[in-house]
mmCIF file of N, CA and C in Angstrom:
data_model
loop_
_atom_site.group_PDB
_atom_site.id
_atom_site.type_symbol
_atom_site.label_atom_id
_atom_site.label_comp_id
_atom_site.label_asym_id
_atom_site.label_seq_id
_atom_site.Cartn_x
_atom_site.Cartn_y
_atom_site.Cartn_z
ATOM 1 N N PRO A 22 36.713 11.109 14.172
ATOM 2 C CA PRO A 22 36.013 12.286 14.668
ATOM 3 C C PRO A 22 34.685 11.897 15.336
ATOM 4 N N HIS A 23 34.159 12.835 16.092
ATOM 5 C CA HIS A 23 32.921 12.574 16.835
ATOM 6 C C HIS A 23 31.732 12.304 15.916
ATOM 7 N N THR A 24 31.773 12.760 14.675
ATOM 8 C CA THR A 24 30.659 12.526 13.746
ATOM 9 C C THR A 24 30.522 11.049 13.392
ATOM 10 N N ASP A 25 31.588 10.277 13.575
ATOM 11 C CA ASP A 25 31.512 8.835 13.311
ATOM 12 C C ASP A 25 30.523 8.148 14.249
ATOM 13 N N PHE A 26 30.385 8.682 15.462
ATOM 14 C CA PHE A 26 29.448 8.081 16.418
ATOM 15 C C PHE A 26 28.021 8.116 15.878
ATOM 16 N N TYR A 27 27.678 9.229 15.235
ATOM 17 C CA TYR A 27 26.339 9.362 14.661
ATOM 18 C C TYR A 27 26.132 8.310 13.577
ATOM 19 N N ALA A 28 27.083 8.158 12.687
ATOM 20 C CA ALA A 28 26.968 7.180 11.601
ATOM 21 C C ALA A 28 26.887 5.755 12.141
ATOM 22 N N ILE A 29 27.683 5.458 13.148
ATOM 23 C CA ILE A 29 27.669 4.112 13.746
ATOM 24 C C ILE A 29 26.319 3.850 14.422
ATOM 25 N N ALA A 30 25.829 4.825 15.178
ATOM 26 C CA ALA A 30 24.537 4.676 15.862
ATOM 27 C C ALA A 30 23.402 4.533 14.852
ATOM 28 N N LYS A 31 23.459 5.318 13.799
ATOM 29 C CA LYS A 31 22.422 5.266 12.763
ATOM 30 C C LYS A 31 22.402 3.894 12.089
ATOM 31 N N GLU A 32 23.562 3.373 11.775
ATOM 32 C CA GLU A 32 23.649 2.053 11.133
ATOM 33 C C GLU A 32 23.170 0.955 12.080
ATOM 34 N N LYS A 33 23.527 1.052 13.342
ATOM 35 C CA LYS A 33 23.075 0.056 14.326
ATOM 36 C C LYS A 33 21.555 0.106 14.477
ATOM 37 N N TYR A 34 21.001 1.306 14.542
ATOM 38 C CA TYR A 34 19.550 1.464 14.655
ATOM 39 C C TYR A 34 18.855 0.847 13.440
ATOM 40 N N PHE A 35 19.350 1.119 12.245
ATOM 41 C CA PHE A 35 18.760 0.576 11.018
ATOM 42 C C PHE A 35 18.833 -0.948 11.030
ATOM 43 N N SER A 36 19.964 -1.491 11.420
ATOM 44 C CA SER A 36 20.146 -2.941 11.475
ATOM 45 C C SER A 36 19.195 -3.588 12.484
ATOM 46 N N GLU A 37 19.069 -2.987 13.664
ATOM 47 C CA GLU A 37 18.169 -3.516 14.697
ATOM 48 C C GLU A 37 16.710 -3.429 14.246
ATOM 49 N N THR A 38 16.365 -2.354 13.576
ATOM 50 C CA THR A 38 14.999 -2.194 13.072
ATOM 51 C C THR A 38 14.684 -3.259 12.030
ATOM 52 N N LYS A 39 15.620 -3.531 11.136
ATOM 53 C CA LYS A 39 15.432 -4.586 10.131
ATOM 54 C C LYS A 39 15.182 -5.933 10.795
ATOM 55 N N LYS A 40 15.987 -6.252 11.814
ATOM 56 C CA LYS A 40 15.820 -7.526 12.529
ATOM 57 C C LYS A 40 14.444 -7.607 13.183
ATOM 58 N N TYR A 41 14.058 -6.530 13.840
ATOM 59 C CA TYR A 41 12.768 -6.497 14.527
ATOM 60 C C TYR A 41 11.617 -6.672 13.538
ATOM 61 N N LEU A 42 11.645 -5.919 12.432
ATOM 62 C CA LEU A 42 10.563 -6.003 11.448
ATOM 63 C C LEU A 42 10.523 -7.366 10.772
ATOM 64 N N SER A 43 11.667 -7.956 10.518
ATOM 65 C CA SER A 43 11.706 -9.302 9.932
ATOM 66 C C SER A 43 11.056 -10.313 10.867
ATOM 67 N N ALA A 44 11.359 -10.217 12.145
ATOM 68 C CA ALA A 44 10.765 -11.134 13.122
ATOM 69 C C ALA A 44 9.261 -10.907 13.233
ATOM 70 N N ARG A 45 8.832 -9.653 13.271
ATOM 71 C CA ARG A 45 7.400 -9.336 13.376
ATOM 72 C C ARG A 45 6.633 -9.777 12.133
ATOM 73 N N SER A 46 7.280 -9.745 10.975
ATOM 74 C CA SER A 46 6.584 -10.081 9.730
ATOM 75 C C SER A 46 6.181 -11.549 9.675
ATOM 76 N N GLU A 47 6.776 -12.370 10.514
ATOM 77 C CA GLU A 47 6.383 -13.777 10.553
ATOM 78 C C GLU A 47 5.039 -13.948 11.252
ATOM 79 N N ILE A 48 4.634 -12.945 12.025
ATOM 80 C CA ILE A 48 3.387 -13.000 12.783
ATOM 81 C C ILE A 48 2.337 -12.059 12.199
ATOM 82 N N LYS A 49 2.755 -10.860 11.877
ATOM 83 C CA LYS A 49 1.842 -9.821 11.423
ATOM 84 C C LYS A 49 2.364 -9.189 10.141
ATOM 85 N N GLY A 50 1.468 -8.874 9.220
ATOM 86 C CA GLY A 50 1.872 -8.219 7.985
ATOM 87 C C GLY A 50 2.623 -9.122 7.032
ATOM 88 N N THR A 51 2.401 -10.418 7.134
ATOM 89 C CA THR A 51 3.133 -11.387 6.314
ATOM 90 C C THR A 51 2.922 -11.148 4.831
ATOM 91 N N GLN A 52 1.669 -10.914 4.442
ATOM 92 C CA GLN A 52 1.365 -10.713 3.025
ATOM 93 C C GLN A 52 2.083 -9.475 2.491
ATOM 94 N N TYR A 53 2.035 -8.368 3.232
ATOM 95 C CA TYR A 53 2.704 -7.140 2.809
ATOM 96 C C TYR A 53 4.214 -7.354 2.728
ATOM 97 N N PHE A 54 4.770 -8.001 3.732
ATOM 98 C CA PHE A 54 6.211 -8.217 3.761
ATOM 99 C C PHE A 54 6.660 -9.090 2.590
ATOM 100 N N ASN A 55 5.830 -10.053 2.209
ATOM 101 C CA ASN A 55 6.164 -10.887 1.050
ATOM 102 C C ASN A 55 6.160 -10.081 -0.237
ATOM 103 N N LEU A 56 5.310 -9.065 -0.317
ATOM 104 C CA LEU A 56 5.254 -8.215 -1.508
ATOM 105 C C LEU A 56 6.360 -7.164 -1.520
ATOM 106 N N TYR A 57 6.697 -6.635 -0.346
ATOM 107 C CA TYR A 57 7.671 -5.549 -0.234
ATOM 108 C C TYR A 57 8.719 -5.887 0.821
ATOM 109 N N PRO A 58 9.582 -6.859 0.540
ATOM 110 C CA PRO A 58 10.517 -7.326 1.573
ATOM 111 C C PRO A 58 11.742 -6.442 1.782
ATOM 112 N N THR A 59 11.982 -5.487 0.920
ATOM 113 C CA THR A 59 13.204 -4.696 1.044
ATOM 114 C C THR A 59 13.060 -3.636 2.129
ATOM 115 N N PHE A 60 14.177 -3.268 2.686
ATOM 116 C CA PHE A 60 14.212 -2.223 3.693
ATOM 117 C C PHE A 60 14.879 -1.010 3.076
ATOM 118 N N ALA A 61 14.151 0.080 3.046
ATOM 119 C CA ALA A 61 14.691 1.305 2.474
ATOM 120 C C ALA A 61 14.984 2.295 3.598
ATOM 121 N N ARG A 62 15.948 3.118 3.365
ATOM 122 C CA ARG A 62 16.284 4.131 4.361
ATOM 123 C C ARG A 62 15.313 5.306 4.301
ATOM 124 N N ARG A 63 14.598 5.404 3.219
ATOM 125 C CA ARG A 63 13.600 6.460 3.063
ATOM 126 C C ARG A 63 12.261 5.809 2.730
ATOM 127 N N PRO A 64 11.154 6.451 3.085
ATOM 128 C CA PRO A 64 9.848 5.864 2.785
ATOM 129 C C PRO A 64 9.583 5.845 1.281
ATOM 130 N N TRP A 65 8.678 4.973 0.859
ATOM 131 C CA TRP A 65 8.400 4.806 -0.566
ATOM 132 C C TRP A 65 7.948 6.105 -1.221
ATOM 133 N N PHE A 66 7.348 7.001 -0.466
ATOM 134 C CA PHE A 66 6.797 8.228 -1.039
ATOM 135 C C PHE A 66 7.796 9.382 -1.077
ATOM 136 N N ASP A 67 9.022 9.150 -0.633
ATOM 137 C CA ASP A 67 10.046 10.192 -0.671
ATOM 138 C C ASP A 67 10.291 10.599 -2.124
ATOM 139 N N GLY A 68 10.224 11.874 -2.397
ATOM 140 C CA GLY A 68 10.447 12.368 -3.749
ATOM 141 C C GLY A 68 9.166 12.550 -4.554
ATOM 142 N N PHE A 69 8.033 12.097 -4.018
ATOM 143 C CA PHE A 69 6.751 12.297 -4.687
ATOM 144 C C PHE A 69 6.051 13.497 -4.057
ATOM 145 N N ASP A 70 5.302 14.220 -4.851
ATOM 146 C CA ASP A 70 4.551 15.366 -4.354
ATOM 147 C C ASP A 70 3.142 14.901 -3.988
ATOM 148 N N LEU A 71 3.031 14.255 -2.829
ATOM 149 C CA LEU A 71 1.758 13.700 -2.380
ATOM 150 C C LEU A 71 1.384 14.281 -1.030
ATOM 151 N N ASP A 72 0.080 14.511 -0.838
ATOM 152 C CA ASP A 72 -0.350 14.957 0.486
ATOM 153 C C ASP A 72 -0.612 13.742 1.372
ATOM 154 N N ARG A 73 -0.909 14.001 2.632
ATOM 155 C CA ARG A 73 -1.060 12.918 3.606
ATOM 156 C C ARG A 73 -2.169 11.943 3.214
ATOM 157 N N ALA A 74 -3.287 12.460 2.724
ATOM 158 C CA ALA A 74 -4.413 11.597 2.342
ATOM 159 C C ALA A 74 -4.021 10.666 1.194
ATOM 160 N N GLU A 75 -3.278 11.184 0.225
ATOM 161 C CA GLU A 75 -2.836 10.350 -0.901
ATOM 162 C C GLU A 75 -1.862 9.270 -0.434
ATOM 163 N N ILE A 76 -0.951 9.632 0.439
ATOM 164 C CA ILE A 76 0.004 8.655 0.980
ATOM 165 C C ILE A 76 -0.742 7.570 1.752
ATOM 166 N N ALA A 77 -1.714 7.977 2.573
ATOM 167 C CA ALA A 77 -2.491 7.003 3.352
ATOM 168 C C ALA A 77 -3.275 6.068 2.436
ATOM 169 N N THR A 78 -3.905 6.610 1.401
ATOM 170 C CA THR A 78 -4.689 5.787 0.471
ATOM 171 C C THR A 78 -3.806 4.776 -0.242
ATOM 172 N N ILE A 79 -2.689 5.224 -0.773
ATOM 173 C CA ILE A 79 -1.786 4.316 -1.491
ATOM 174 C C ILE A 79 -1.215 3.270 -0.535
ATOM 175 N N SER A 80 -0.884 3.683 0.677
ATOM 176 C CA SER A 80 -0.357 2.732 1.663
ATOM 177 C C SER A 80 -1.390 1.667 2.007
ATOM 178 N N ARG A 81 -2.648 2.077 2.138
ATOM 179 C CA ARG A 81 -3.709 1.100 2.422
ATOM 180 C C ARG A 81 -3.879 0.122 1.267
ATOM 181 N N ILE A 82 -3.822 0.625 0.051
ATOM 182 C CA ILE A 82 -3.942 -0.260 -1.117
ATOM 183 C C ILE A 82 -2.759 -1.219 -1.166
ATOM 184 N N ARG A 83 -1.565 -0.700 -0.953
ATOM 185 C CA ARG A 83 -0.373 -1.556 -0.984
ATOM 186 C C ARG A 83 -0.419 -2.648 0.074
ATOM 187 N N SER A 84 -0.969 -2.330 1.234
ATOM 188 C CA SER A 84 -1.005 -3.305 2.319
ATOM 189 C C SER A 84 -2.271 -4.162 2.301
ATOM 190 N N ASN A 85 -3.124 -3.936 1.292
ATOM 191 C CA ASN A 85 -4.345 -4.724 1.120
ATOM 192 C C ASN A 85 -5.327 -4.514 2.278
ATOM 193 N N HIS A 86 -5.324 -3.303 2.841
ATOM 194 C CA HIS A 86 -6.258 -2.933 3.912
ATOM 195 C C HIS A 86 -7.015 -1.690 3.473
ATOM 196 N N TYR A 87 -8.133 -1.910 2.795
ATOM 197 C CA TYR A 87 -8.930 -0.801 2.296
ATOM 198 C C TYR A 87 -10.384 -1.069 2.638
ATOM 199 N N ASN A 88 -11.214 -0.083 2.419
ATOM 200 C CA ASN A 88 -12.606 -0.144 2.851
ATOM 201 C C ASN A 88 -13.507 -0.741 1.763
ATOM 202 N N LEU A 89 -13.149 -1.932 1.298
ATOM 203 C CA LEU A 89 -13.959 -2.667 0.327
ATOM 204 C C LEU A 89 -14.276 -4.036 0.911
ATOM 205 N N ASN A 90 -15.337 -4.654 0.415
ATOM 206 C CA ASN A 90 -15.828 -5.899 1.018
ATOM 207 C C ASN A 90 -14.774 -6.994 1.145
ATOM 208 N N TYR A 91 -13.910 -7.139 0.154
ATOM 209 C CA TYR A 91 -12.908 -8.207 0.218
ATOM 210 C C TYR A 91 -12.006 -8.043 1.441
ATOM 211 N N SER A 92 -11.548 -6.831 1.672
ATOM 212 C CA SER A 92 -10.688 -6.556 2.824
ATOM 213 C C SER A 92 -11.485 -6.616 4.126
ATOM 214 N N LEU A 93 -12.672 -6.046 4.122
ATOM 215 C CA LEU A 93 -13.506 -6.030 5.328
ATOM 216 C C LEU A 93 -13.958 -7.435 5.721
ATOM 217 N N HIS A 94 -14.215 -8.289 4.720
ATOM 218 C CA HIS A 94 -14.629 -9.668 4.995
ATOM 219 C C HIS A 94 -13.508 -10.447 5.695
ATOM 220 N N ARG A 95 -12.268 -10.225 5.285
ATOM 221 C CA ARG A 95 -11.135 -10.903 5.929
ATOM 222 C C ARG A 95 -11.055 -10.552 7.413
ATOM 223 N N CYS A 96 -11.513 -9.353 7.753
ATOM 224 C CA CYS A 96 -11.489 -8.917 9.153
ATOM 225 C C CYS A 96 -12.780 -9.278 9.887
ATOM 226 N N GLY A 97 -13.709 -9.919 9.195
ATOM 227 C CA GLY A 97 -14.970 -10.310 9.815
ATOM 228 C C GLY A 97 -15.956 -9.166 9.993
ATOM 229 N N LEU A 98 -15.796 -8.095 9.217
ATOM 230 C CA LEU A 98 -16.653 -6.922 9.378
ATOM 231 C C LEU A 98 -17.864 -6.918 8.452
ATOM 232 N N VAL A 99 -17.817 -7.699 7.387
ATOM 233 C CA VAL A 99 -18.966 -7.842 6.484
ATOM 234 C C VAL A 99 -19.167 -9.333 6.213
ATOM 235 N N PRO A 100 -20.395 -9.744 5.870
ATOM 236 C CA PRO A 100 -20.678 -11.178 5.740
ATOM 237 C C PRO A 100 -20.072 -11.865 4.516
ATOM 238 N N HIS A 101 -19.773 -11.121 3.467
ATOM 239 C CA HIS A 101 -19.230 -11.747 2.257
ATOM 240 C C HIS A 101 -18.303 -10.771 1.531
ATOM 241 N N PRO A 102 -17.413 -11.284 0.682
ATOM 242 C CA PRO A 102 -16.467 -10.418 -0.029
ATOM 243 C C PRO A 102 -16.980 -9.912 -1.383
ATOM 244 N N ARG A 103 -18.208 -10.274 -1.769
ATOM 245 C CA ARG A 103 -18.717 -9.951 -3.102
ATOM 246 C C ARG A 103 -18.959 -8.463 -3.298
ATOM 247 N N CYS A 104 -18.815 -8.054 -4.550
ATOM 248 C CA CYS A 104 -19.109 -6.682 -4.948
ATOM 249 C C CYS A 104 -20.624 -6.523 -5.099
ATOM 250 N N HIS A 105 -21.100 -5.302 -4.987
ATOM 251 C CA HIS A 105 -22.526 -5.021 -5.142
ATOM 252 C C HIS A 105 -23.001 -5.292 -6.565
ATOM 253 N N CYS A 106 -22.085 -5.294 -7.532
ATOM 254 C CA CYS A 106 -22.467 -5.589 -8.917
ATOM 255 C C CYS A 106 -22.751 -7.078 -9.107
ATOM 256 N N GLY A 107 -22.260 -7.917 -8.195
ATOM 257 C CA GLY A 107 -22.510 -9.351 -8.249
ATOM 258 C C GLY A 107 -21.569 -10.144 -9.132
ATOM 259 N N LEU A 108 -20.611 -9.491 -9.782
ATOM 260 C CA LEU A 108 -19.736 -10.185 -10.731
ATOM 261 C C LEU A 108 -18.484 -10.783 -10.116
ATOM 262 N N SER A 109 -18.022 -10.228 -9.033
ATOM 263 C CA SER A 109 -16.717 -10.631 -8.514
ATOM 264 C C SER A 109 -16.614 -10.247 -7.042
ATOM 265 N N ARG A 110 -15.483 -10.609 -6.448
ATOM 266 C CA ARG A 110 -15.224 -10.109 -5.103
ATOM 267 C C ARG A 110 -14.892 -8.618 -5.231
ATOM 268 N N GLN A 111 -15.234 -7.867 -4.223
ATOM 269 C CA GLN A 111 -15.027 -6.422 -4.255
ATOM 270 C C GLN A 111 -13.643 -6.100 -3.711
ATOM 271 N N ASP A 112 -12.637 -6.174 -4.596
ATOM 272 C CA ASP A 112 -11.287 -5.786 -4.215
ATOM 273 C C ASP A 112 -10.866 -4.602 -5.070
ATOM 274 N N ILE A 113 -9.693 -4.080 -4.808
ATOM 275 C CA ILE A 113 -9.266 -2.854 -5.483
ATOM 276 C C ILE A 113 -9.113 -3.056 -6.988
ATOM 277 N N ASN A 114 -8.620 -4.211 -7.421
ATOM 278 C CA ASN A 114 -8.476 -4.466 -8.857
ATOM 279 C C ASN A 114 -9.826 -4.485 -9.555
ATOM 280 N N HIS A 115 -10.803 -5.124 -8.943
ATOM 281 C CA HIS A 115 -12.141 -5.180 -9.537
ATOM 282 C C HIS A 115 -12.736 -3.775 -9.657
ATOM 283 N N ILE A 116 -12.656 -2.996 -8.583
ATOM 284 C CA ILE A 116 -13.236 -1.648 -8.585
ATOM 285 C C ILE A 116 -12.551 -0.752 -9.618
ATOM 286 N N LEU A 117 -11.228 -0.784 -9.665
ATOM 287 C CA LEU A 117 -10.503 0.105 -10.582
ATOM 288 C C LEU A 117 -10.632 -0.293 -12.047
ATOM 289 N N TRP A 118 -10.649 -1.590 -12.340
ATOM 290 C CA TRP A 118 -10.497 -2.009 -13.733
ATOM 291 C C TRP A 118 -11.689 -2.707 -14.372
ATOM 292 N N SER A 119 -12.624 -3.272 -13.596
ATOM 293 C CA SER A 119 -13.667 -4.040 -14.276
ATOM 294 C C SER A 119 -15.082 -3.884 -13.740
ATOM 295 N N CYS A 120 -15.287 -3.264 -12.611
ATOM 296 C CA CYS A 120 -16.633 -3.168 -12.046
ATOM 297 C C CYS A 120 -17.509 -2.243 -12.898
ATOM 298 N N PRO A 121 -18.657 -2.755 -13.366
ATOM 299 C CA PRO A 121 -19.542 -1.919 -14.188
ATOM 300 C C PRO A 121 -20.125 -0.730 -13.419
ATOM 301 N N LEU A 122 -20.186 -0.817 -12.103
ATOM 302 C CA LEU A 122 -20.728 0.284 -11.311
ATOM 303 C C LEU A 122 -19.833 1.525 -11.355
ATOM 304 N N TYR A 123 -18.564 1.344 -11.685
ATOM 305 C CA TYR A 123 -17.612 2.464 -11.716
ATOM 306 C C TYR A 123 -17.098 2.758 -13.121
ATOM 307 N N GLU A 124 -17.766 2.227 -14.127
ATOM 308 C CA GLU A 124 -17.343 2.406 -15.523
ATOM 309 C C GLU A 124 -17.222 3.887 -15.895
ATOM 310 N N CYS A 125 -18.170 4.700 -15.466
ATOM 311 C CA CYS A 125 -18.155 6.114 -15.848
ATOM 312 C C CYS A 125 -16.988 6.877 -15.208
ATOM 313 N N HIS A 126 -16.418 6.346 -14.152
ATOM 314 C CA HIS A 126 -15.294 7.014 -13.476
ATOM 315 C C HIS A 126 -13.936 6.569 -14.023
ATOM 316 N N ARG A 127 -13.920 5.476 -14.765
ATOM 317 C CA ARG A 127 -12.657 4.878 -15.194
ATOM 318 C C ARG A 127 -11.885 5.770 -16.170
ATOM 319 N N ALA A 128 -12.541 6.284 -17.205
ATOM 320 C CA ALA A 128 -11.850 7.119 -18.203
ATOM 321 C C ALA A 128 -11.263 8.389 -17.575
ATOM 322 N N PRO A 129 -12.035 9.134 -16.760
ATOM 323 C CA PRO A 129 -11.430 10.312 -16.118
ATOM 324 C C PRO A 129 -10.253 9.960 -15.204
ATOM 325 N N MET A 130 -10.349 8.824 -14.503
ATOM 326 C CA MET A 130 -9.248 8.398 -13.633
ATOM 327 C C MET A 130 -7.993 8.125 -14.462
ATOM 328 N N LEU A 131 -8.161 7.397 -15.559
ATOM 329 C CA LEU A 131 -7.007 7.077 -16.408
ATOM 330 C C LEU A 131 -6.406 8.335 -17.019
ATOM 331 N N GLN A 132 -7.254 9.280 -17.429
ATOM 332 C CA GLN A 132 -6.749 10.533 -17.979
ATOM 333 C C GLN A 132 -5.963 11.304 -16.925
ATOM 334 N N SER A 133 -6.479 11.345 -15.714
ATOM 335 C CA SER A 133 -5.782 12.026 -14.620
ATOM 336 C C SER A 133 -4.437 11.363 -14.335
ATOM 337 N N LEU A 134 -4.407 10.032 -14.357
ATOM 338 C CA LEU A 134 -3.146 9.316 -14.146
ATOM 339 C C LEU A 134 -2.145 9.621 -15.256
ATOM 340 N N ARG A 135 -2.631 9.675 -16.497
ATOM 341 C CA ARG A 135 -1.729 10.001 -17.619
ATOM 342 C C ARG A 135 -1.103 11.378 -17.435
ATOM 343 N N GLU A 136 -1.908 12.338 -17.003
ATOM 344 C CA GLU A 136 -1.406 13.705 -16.811
ATOM 345 C C GLU A 136 -0.454 13.788 -15.617
ATOM 346 N N THR A 137 -0.780 13.074 -14.569
ATOM 347 C CA THR A 137 0.029 13.108 -13.348
ATOM 348 C C THR A 137 1.341 12.361 -13.515
ATOM 349 N N LEU A 138 1.292 11.235 -14.190
ATOM 350 C CA LEU A 138 2.466 10.367 -14.316
ATOM 351 C C LEU A 138 3.108 10.481 -15.695
ATOM 352 N N LYS A 139 3.259 11.693 -16.161
ATOM 353 C CA LYS A 139 3.868 11.906 -17.478
ATOM 354 C C LYS A 139 5.242 11.261 -17.523
ATOM 355 N N SER A 140 5.487 10.566 -18.612
ATOM 356 C CA SER A 140 6.805 9.945 -18.778
ATOM 357 C C SER A 140 7.551 10.663 -19.890
ATOM 358 N N PRO A 141 8.875 10.599 -19.865
ATOM 359 C CA PRO A 141 9.660 11.323 -20.879
ATOM 360 C C PRO A 141 9.468 10.768 -22.274
#
């Protein structure tokens, strides 16, 4: 039937896209591709109740491109990767889990995550 053409075209498009992204990952986005090498037919956020800003924030964190000194230093936008607290490089793990400058925000964040990500 004529509907087979759609399925064949869709599969060919997906296959060609995989080839293209695999080739591009050798030049650009290598670190991200090494972390998330699988190709999904749906985006990672499919099935989650997230707004655009939340999707963008999580995507930036996943791809290691966020507005903190460690990421900005790699792009040559700031002179050093250190955190303002002086203890470590300013990356997302440091800010979320160990930076003393954000200690007061940590407990409310964890409580919000517990409520949002309820498990059975």
